[in-house]
Short mmCIF file of N, CA, C and O in Angstrom, two decimals:
data_model
loop_
_atom_site.label_atom_id
_atom_site.label_comp_id
_atom_site.label_asym_id
_atom_site.label_seq_id
_atom_site.Cartn_x
_atom_site.Cartn_y
_atom_site.Cartn_z
N MET A 30 -77.94 -42.53 69.82
CA MET A 30 -78.18 -42.80 68.41
C MET A 30 -77.92 -41.53 67.61
O MET A 30 -78.43 -40.47 67.92
N VAL A 31 -77.12 -41.64 66.58
CA VAL A 31 -76.83 -40.52 65.70
C VAL A 31 -77.89 -40.50 64.61
O VAL A 31 -78.11 -41.49 63.93
N LYS A 32 -78.57 -39.39 64.48
CA LYS A 32 -79.68 -39.31 63.54
C LYS A 32 -79.30 -38.49 62.33
O LYS A 32 -79.05 -37.30 62.44
N ASN A 33 -79.24 -39.16 61.17
CA ASN A 33 -79.02 -38.50 59.87
C ASN A 33 -77.76 -37.64 59.86
O ASN A 33 -77.76 -36.54 59.34
N SER A 34 -76.68 -38.14 60.43
CA SER A 34 -75.46 -37.34 60.47
C SER A 34 -74.82 -37.22 59.10
O SER A 34 -74.17 -36.23 58.80
N PHE A 35 -74.99 -38.21 58.23
CA PHE A 35 -74.35 -38.19 56.93
C PHE A 35 -75.25 -37.61 55.85
O PHE A 35 -74.81 -37.38 54.75
N ILE A 36 -76.51 -37.35 56.14
CA ILE A 36 -77.43 -36.85 55.12
C ILE A 36 -77.17 -35.37 54.85
O ILE A 36 -77.69 -34.81 53.90
N SER A 37 -76.33 -34.73 55.67
CA SER A 37 -76.06 -33.31 55.48
C SER A 37 -75.23 -33.04 54.24
O SER A 37 -74.95 -31.90 53.93
N ILE A 38 -74.83 -34.09 53.53
CA ILE A 38 -74.10 -33.91 52.27
C ILE A 38 -74.97 -33.18 51.26
O ILE A 38 -74.51 -32.38 50.47
N ILE A 39 -76.28 -33.44 51.32
CA ILE A 39 -77.23 -32.80 50.40
C ILE A 39 -77.76 -31.54 51.07
O ILE A 39 -78.23 -31.59 52.20
N SER A 40 -77.71 -30.42 50.36
CA SER A 40 -78.22 -29.18 50.94
C SER A 40 -79.75 -29.17 50.93
O SER A 40 -80.39 -29.98 50.27
N GLN A 41 -80.33 -28.25 51.68
CA GLN A 41 -81.78 -28.17 51.81
C GLN A 41 -82.44 -27.85 50.47
O GLN A 41 -83.50 -28.38 50.16
N GLU A 42 -81.80 -27.01 49.66
CA GLU A 42 -82.37 -26.67 48.35
C GLU A 42 -82.40 -27.89 47.44
O GLU A 42 -83.37 -28.10 46.72
N GLU A 43 -81.34 -28.69 47.48
CA GLU A 43 -81.30 -29.89 46.66
C GLU A 43 -82.33 -30.91 47.12
O GLU A 43 -82.88 -31.65 46.31
N LYS A 44 -82.62 -30.95 48.42
CA LYS A 44 -83.62 -31.87 48.93
C LYS A 44 -84.99 -31.54 48.34
O LYS A 44 -85.74 -32.42 47.96
N GLU A 45 -85.30 -30.25 48.27
CA GLU A 45 -86.60 -29.84 47.76
C GLU A 45 -86.69 -30.05 46.25
O GLU A 45 -87.73 -30.44 45.74
N GLU A 46 -85.60 -29.81 45.54
CA GLU A 46 -85.62 -29.92 44.08
C GLU A 46 -85.53 -31.36 43.60
O GLU A 46 -86.22 -31.77 42.68
N ASN A 47 -84.65 -32.15 44.21
CA ASN A 47 -84.32 -33.47 43.69
C ASN A 47 -84.72 -34.60 44.63
O ASN A 47 -83.99 -35.57 44.77
N SER A 48 -85.86 -34.49 45.27
CA SER A 48 -86.24 -35.52 46.22
C SER A 48 -86.57 -36.85 45.55
O SER A 48 -86.61 -37.88 46.20
N GLY A 49 -86.73 -36.86 44.24
CA GLY A 49 -87.01 -38.09 43.53
C GLY A 49 -85.79 -38.68 42.85
O GLY A 49 -85.87 -39.74 42.24
N SER A 50 -84.64 -38.02 42.99
CA SER A 50 -83.44 -38.52 42.33
C SER A 50 -82.97 -39.81 42.99
O SER A 50 -83.25 -40.08 44.15
N VAL A 51 -82.23 -40.58 42.24
CA VAL A 51 -81.73 -41.86 42.74
C VAL A 51 -80.81 -41.65 43.94
O VAL A 51 -80.91 -42.37 44.93
N GLU A 52 -79.95 -40.63 43.87
CA GLU A 52 -79.03 -40.38 44.97
C GLU A 52 -79.77 -40.05 46.25
O GLU A 52 -79.45 -40.57 47.31
N PHE A 53 -80.77 -39.18 46.15
CA PHE A 53 -81.52 -38.81 47.34
C PHE A 53 -82.25 -40.02 47.93
O PHE A 53 -82.27 -40.21 49.14
N GLN A 54 -82.85 -40.83 47.06
CA GLN A 54 -83.55 -42.01 47.55
C GLN A 54 -82.58 -42.95 48.26
O GLN A 54 -82.91 -43.53 49.31
N LEU A 55 -81.38 -43.12 47.71
CA LEU A 55 -80.40 -43.99 48.35
C LEU A 55 -79.92 -43.42 49.68
O LEU A 55 -79.73 -44.16 50.64
N PHE A 56 -79.73 -42.10 49.76
CA PHE A 56 -79.39 -41.48 51.04
C PHE A 56 -80.49 -41.74 52.06
O PHE A 56 -80.22 -42.08 53.22
N HIS A 57 -81.71 -41.57 51.63
CA HIS A 57 -82.86 -41.74 52.52
C HIS A 57 -82.97 -43.19 53.00
O HIS A 57 -83.16 -43.45 54.19
N PHE A 58 -82.85 -44.14 52.08
CA PHE A 58 -82.92 -45.56 52.46
C PHE A 58 -81.77 -45.93 53.40
O PHE A 58 -81.96 -46.68 54.36
N THR A 59 -80.58 -45.40 53.15
CA THR A 59 -79.44 -45.72 53.99
C THR A 59 -79.62 -45.17 55.40
O THR A 59 -79.29 -45.84 56.38
N SER A 60 -80.19 -43.99 55.52
CA SER A 60 -80.44 -43.45 56.86
C SER A 60 -81.49 -44.28 57.59
O SER A 60 -81.36 -44.54 58.79
N LYS A 61 -82.52 -44.74 56.88
CA LYS A 61 -83.51 -45.60 57.50
C LYS A 61 -82.90 -46.93 57.93
O LYS A 61 -83.21 -47.44 59.01
N ILE A 62 -82.03 -47.49 57.09
CA ILE A 62 -81.40 -48.77 57.41
C ILE A 62 -80.53 -48.64 58.65
O ILE A 62 -80.58 -49.49 59.55
N ARG A 63 -79.76 -47.58 58.74
CA ARG A 63 -78.91 -47.39 59.91
C ARG A 63 -79.73 -47.17 61.17
O ARG A 63 -79.38 -47.67 62.24
N ARG A 64 -80.83 -46.44 61.05
CA ARG A 64 -81.68 -46.20 62.21
C ARG A 64 -82.35 -47.49 62.67
O ARG A 64 -82.38 -47.80 63.86
N LEU A 65 -82.86 -48.29 61.72
CA LEU A 65 -83.49 -49.56 62.08
C LEU A 65 -82.48 -50.56 62.64
O LEU A 65 -82.81 -51.33 63.55
N THR A 66 -81.27 -50.54 62.13
CA THR A 66 -80.25 -51.45 62.63
C THR A 66 -79.91 -51.14 64.09
O THR A 66 -79.80 -52.05 64.92
N SER A 67 -79.79 -49.87 64.40
CA SER A 67 -79.51 -49.51 65.79
C SER A 67 -80.70 -49.84 66.69
O SER A 67 -80.52 -50.23 67.84
N HIS A 68 -81.91 -49.70 66.17
CA HIS A 68 -83.10 -50.05 66.93
C HIS A 68 -83.14 -51.56 67.21
O HIS A 68 -83.45 -52.00 68.32
N LEU A 69 -82.79 -52.36 66.20
CA LEU A 69 -82.85 -53.81 66.35
C LEU A 69 -81.74 -54.35 67.25
O LEU A 69 -81.87 -55.46 67.77
N GLU A 70 -80.68 -53.60 67.43
CA GLU A 70 -79.66 -54.02 68.39
C GLU A 70 -80.22 -54.01 69.81
O GLU A 70 -79.85 -54.84 70.63
N LEU A 71 -81.13 -53.09 70.09
CA LEU A 71 -81.75 -53.01 71.41
C LEU A 71 -82.96 -53.94 71.53
O LEU A 71 -83.21 -54.51 72.59
N HIS A 72 -83.73 -54.06 70.46
CA HIS A 72 -84.98 -54.82 70.47
C HIS A 72 -84.87 -55.97 69.47
O HIS A 72 -85.34 -55.88 68.34
N LYS A 73 -84.28 -57.05 69.92
CA LYS A 73 -83.97 -58.17 69.03
C LYS A 73 -85.22 -58.90 68.54
O LYS A 73 -85.21 -59.51 67.48
N ARG A 74 -86.30 -58.84 69.27
CA ARG A 74 -87.49 -59.60 68.90
C ARG A 74 -88.57 -58.74 68.23
O ARG A 74 -89.73 -59.13 68.17
N ASP A 75 -88.20 -57.60 67.73
CA ASP A 75 -89.13 -56.73 67.02
C ASP A 75 -89.20 -57.19 65.57
O ASP A 75 -88.47 -56.73 64.70
N PHE A 76 -90.10 -58.12 65.29
CA PHE A 76 -90.15 -58.77 63.99
C PHE A 76 -90.70 -57.85 62.90
O PHE A 76 -90.34 -57.98 61.74
N LEU A 77 -91.56 -56.92 63.25
CA LEU A 77 -92.08 -55.98 62.26
C LEU A 77 -90.97 -55.06 61.74
O LEU A 77 -90.88 -54.78 60.54
N SER A 78 -90.11 -54.63 62.64
CA SER A 78 -88.98 -53.80 62.21
C SER A 78 -88.00 -54.61 61.38
O SER A 78 -87.40 -54.09 60.44
N GLN A 79 -87.83 -55.89 61.70
CA GLN A 79 -86.96 -56.74 60.90
C GLN A 79 -87.50 -56.87 59.48
O GLN A 79 -86.75 -56.81 58.51
N ARG A 80 -88.81 -57.02 59.37
CA ARG A 80 -89.43 -57.14 58.06
C ARG A 80 -89.27 -55.85 57.25
O ARG A 80 -88.93 -55.88 56.06
N SER A 81 -89.50 -54.71 57.90
CA SER A 81 -89.36 -53.45 57.17
C SER A 81 -87.90 -53.19 56.80
O SER A 81 -87.62 -52.62 55.74
N LEU A 82 -86.95 -53.64 57.63
CA LEU A 82 -85.55 -53.51 57.28
C LEU A 82 -85.21 -54.33 56.04
O LEU A 82 -84.52 -53.84 55.14
N ARG A 83 -85.75 -55.54 55.95
CA ARG A 83 -85.50 -56.37 54.77
C ARG A 83 -86.10 -55.75 53.52
O ARG A 83 -85.50 -55.79 52.44
N ARG A 84 -87.28 -55.14 53.64
CA ARG A 84 -87.91 -54.47 52.50
C ARG A 84 -87.06 -53.31 52.01
O ARG A 84 -86.84 -53.13 50.81
N ILE A 85 -86.58 -52.49 52.94
CA ILE A 85 -85.78 -51.32 52.57
C ILE A 85 -84.45 -51.74 51.98
O ILE A 85 -83.96 -51.14 51.02
N LEU A 86 -83.85 -52.81 52.52
CA LEU A 86 -82.60 -53.33 51.96
C LEU A 86 -82.81 -53.78 50.51
O LEU A 86 -81.95 -53.54 49.65
N GLY A 87 -83.93 -54.42 50.24
CA GLY A 87 -84.23 -54.84 48.87
C GLY A 87 -84.42 -53.68 47.93
O GLY A 87 -83.93 -53.69 46.79
N LYS A 88 -85.13 -52.66 48.39
CA LYS A 88 -85.33 -51.46 47.56
C LYS A 88 -84.01 -50.77 47.26
O LYS A 88 -83.75 -50.35 46.13
N ARG A 89 -83.17 -50.66 48.30
CA ARG A 89 -81.88 -50.01 48.09
C ARG A 89 -81.01 -50.82 47.13
O ARG A 89 -80.33 -50.26 46.27
N GLN A 90 -81.06 -52.15 47.25
CA GLN A 90 -80.26 -52.99 46.37
C GLN A 90 -80.71 -52.84 44.91
O GLN A 90 -79.88 -52.77 44.01
N ARG A 91 -82.02 -52.77 44.68
CA ARG A 91 -82.52 -52.58 43.32
C ARG A 91 -82.09 -51.23 42.75
O ARG A 91 -81.71 -51.11 41.58
N LEU A 92 -82.15 -50.17 43.59
CA LEU A 92 -81.72 -48.86 43.12
C LEU A 92 -80.22 -48.83 42.83
O LEU A 92 -79.78 -48.22 41.85
N LEU A 93 -79.43 -49.49 43.67
CA LEU A 93 -77.99 -49.55 43.43
C LEU A 93 -77.68 -50.30 42.14
O LEU A 93 -76.78 -49.92 41.39
N THR A 94 -78.40 -51.38 41.89
CA THR A 94 -78.21 -52.12 40.65
C THR A 94 -78.55 -51.27 39.44
O THR A 94 -77.81 -51.24 38.45
N TYR A 95 -79.66 -50.54 39.52
CA TYR A 95 -80.06 -49.64 38.44
C TYR A 95 -79.00 -48.58 38.19
O TYR A 95 -78.61 -48.32 37.05
N LEU A 96 -78.51 -47.97 39.27
CA LEU A 96 -77.52 -46.91 39.13
C LEU A 96 -76.21 -47.44 38.58
O LEU A 96 -75.56 -46.79 37.75
N SER A 97 -75.82 -48.64 38.99
CA SER A 97 -74.55 -49.20 38.49
C SER A 97 -74.64 -49.53 37.01
O SER A 97 -73.64 -49.47 36.30
N LYS A 98 -75.82 -49.86 36.53
CA LYS A 98 -75.97 -50.17 35.11
C LYS A 98 -76.06 -48.90 34.26
O LYS A 98 -75.61 -48.89 33.12
N THR A 99 -76.66 -47.85 34.80
CA THR A 99 -76.88 -46.65 34.00
C THR A 99 -75.72 -45.67 34.06
O THR A 99 -75.38 -45.05 33.05
N ASN A 100 -75.09 -45.49 35.23
CA ASN A 100 -74.05 -44.48 35.36
C ASN A 100 -73.01 -44.94 36.39
O ASN A 100 -73.20 -44.78 37.59
N LYS A 101 -71.92 -45.50 35.90
CA LYS A 101 -70.88 -46.06 36.78
C LYS A 101 -70.20 -44.99 37.63
O LYS A 101 -69.84 -45.23 38.77
N VAL A 102 -70.01 -43.80 37.08
CA VAL A 102 -69.31 -42.74 37.81
C VAL A 102 -70.12 -42.30 39.01
O VAL A 102 -69.58 -42.18 40.13
N ARG A 103 -71.40 -42.03 38.81
CA ARG A 103 -72.28 -41.64 39.92
C ARG A 103 -72.38 -42.75 40.95
O ARG A 103 -72.42 -42.50 42.16
N TYR A 104 -72.39 -44.00 40.49
CA TYR A 104 -72.48 -45.15 41.38
C TYR A 104 -71.26 -45.23 42.29
O TYR A 104 -71.39 -45.36 43.51
N LYS A 105 -70.06 -45.11 41.72
CA LYS A 105 -68.84 -45.19 42.52
C LYS A 105 -68.74 -44.03 43.50
O LYS A 105 -68.33 -44.21 44.65
N LYS A 106 -69.12 -42.84 43.05
CA LYS A 106 -69.07 -41.67 43.93
C LYS A 106 -70.04 -41.83 45.11
O LYS A 106 -69.69 -41.55 46.25
N LEU A 107 -71.22 -42.33 44.82
CA LEU A 107 -72.22 -42.52 45.87
C LEU A 107 -71.82 -43.61 46.84
O LEU A 107 -72.02 -43.48 48.05
N MET A 108 -71.22 -44.68 46.34
CA MET A 108 -70.77 -45.77 47.22
C MET A 108 -69.70 -45.27 48.19
O MET A 108 -69.67 -45.65 49.35
N ASP A 109 -68.83 -44.39 47.71
CA ASP A 109 -67.81 -43.83 48.59
C ASP A 109 -68.42 -42.88 49.62
O ASP A 109 -68.02 -42.88 50.78
N GLN A 110 -69.40 -42.09 49.21
CA GLN A 110 -70.03 -41.15 50.14
C GLN A 110 -70.82 -41.87 51.22
O GLN A 110 -70.78 -41.49 52.38
N LEU A 111 -71.55 -42.92 50.83
CA LEU A 111 -72.40 -43.62 51.79
C LEU A 111 -71.63 -44.65 52.61
O LEU A 111 -72.15 -45.16 53.59
N ASP A 112 -70.41 -44.96 52.20
CA ASP A 112 -69.59 -45.95 52.88
C ASP A 112 -70.30 -47.30 52.91
O ASP A 112 -70.47 -47.93 53.95
N ILE A 113 -70.71 -47.73 51.72
CA ILE A 113 -71.38 -49.04 51.53
C ILE A 113 -70.40 -49.94 50.81
O ILE A 113 -69.57 -49.48 50.04
N TRP A 114 -70.50 -51.23 51.02
CA TRP A 114 -69.65 -52.18 50.32
C TRP A 114 -69.87 -52.05 48.83
O TRP A 114 -70.97 -51.79 48.37
N LYS A 115 -68.83 -52.33 48.10
CA LYS A 115 -68.95 -52.30 46.65
C LYS A 115 -69.56 -53.61 46.16
O LYS A 115 -69.41 -54.65 46.78
N LYS A 116 -70.24 -53.51 45.05
CA LYS A 116 -70.91 -54.66 44.47
C LYS A 116 -69.87 -55.68 43.98
O LYS A 116 -68.86 -55.31 43.40
N LYS A 117 -70.14 -56.94 44.27
CA LYS A 117 -69.23 -58.00 43.84
C LYS A 117 -69.35 -58.19 42.33
O LYS A 117 -70.44 -58.20 41.79
N THR A 118 -68.22 -58.35 41.68
CA THR A 118 -68.22 -58.60 40.24
C THR A 118 -67.73 -60.02 39.99
O THR A 118 -66.90 -60.53 40.73
N ARG A 119 -68.23 -60.61 38.96
CA ARG A 119 -67.84 -61.99 38.64
C ARG A 119 -66.79 -62.03 37.59
O ARG A 119 -66.58 -61.20 36.82
#
């Protein structure tokens, strides 16, 4: 299991200063999601982890929606960095 390999984009100083920023929260949620996903591949019947994964996915989705409405440039840059699907547009 690779642990937080992509979180190194943010330096240690930025982590301490901006731990409440939207970008940092999304990095943190994405690392948790990837870790739980790899855990659930091994333990398919771990229902508590499935529940917490759904909660974190919902939180991340709400933050992504907020960021896409407030700042499109930061949203697109973050989506490319995290390698997440882009939001569907109608």
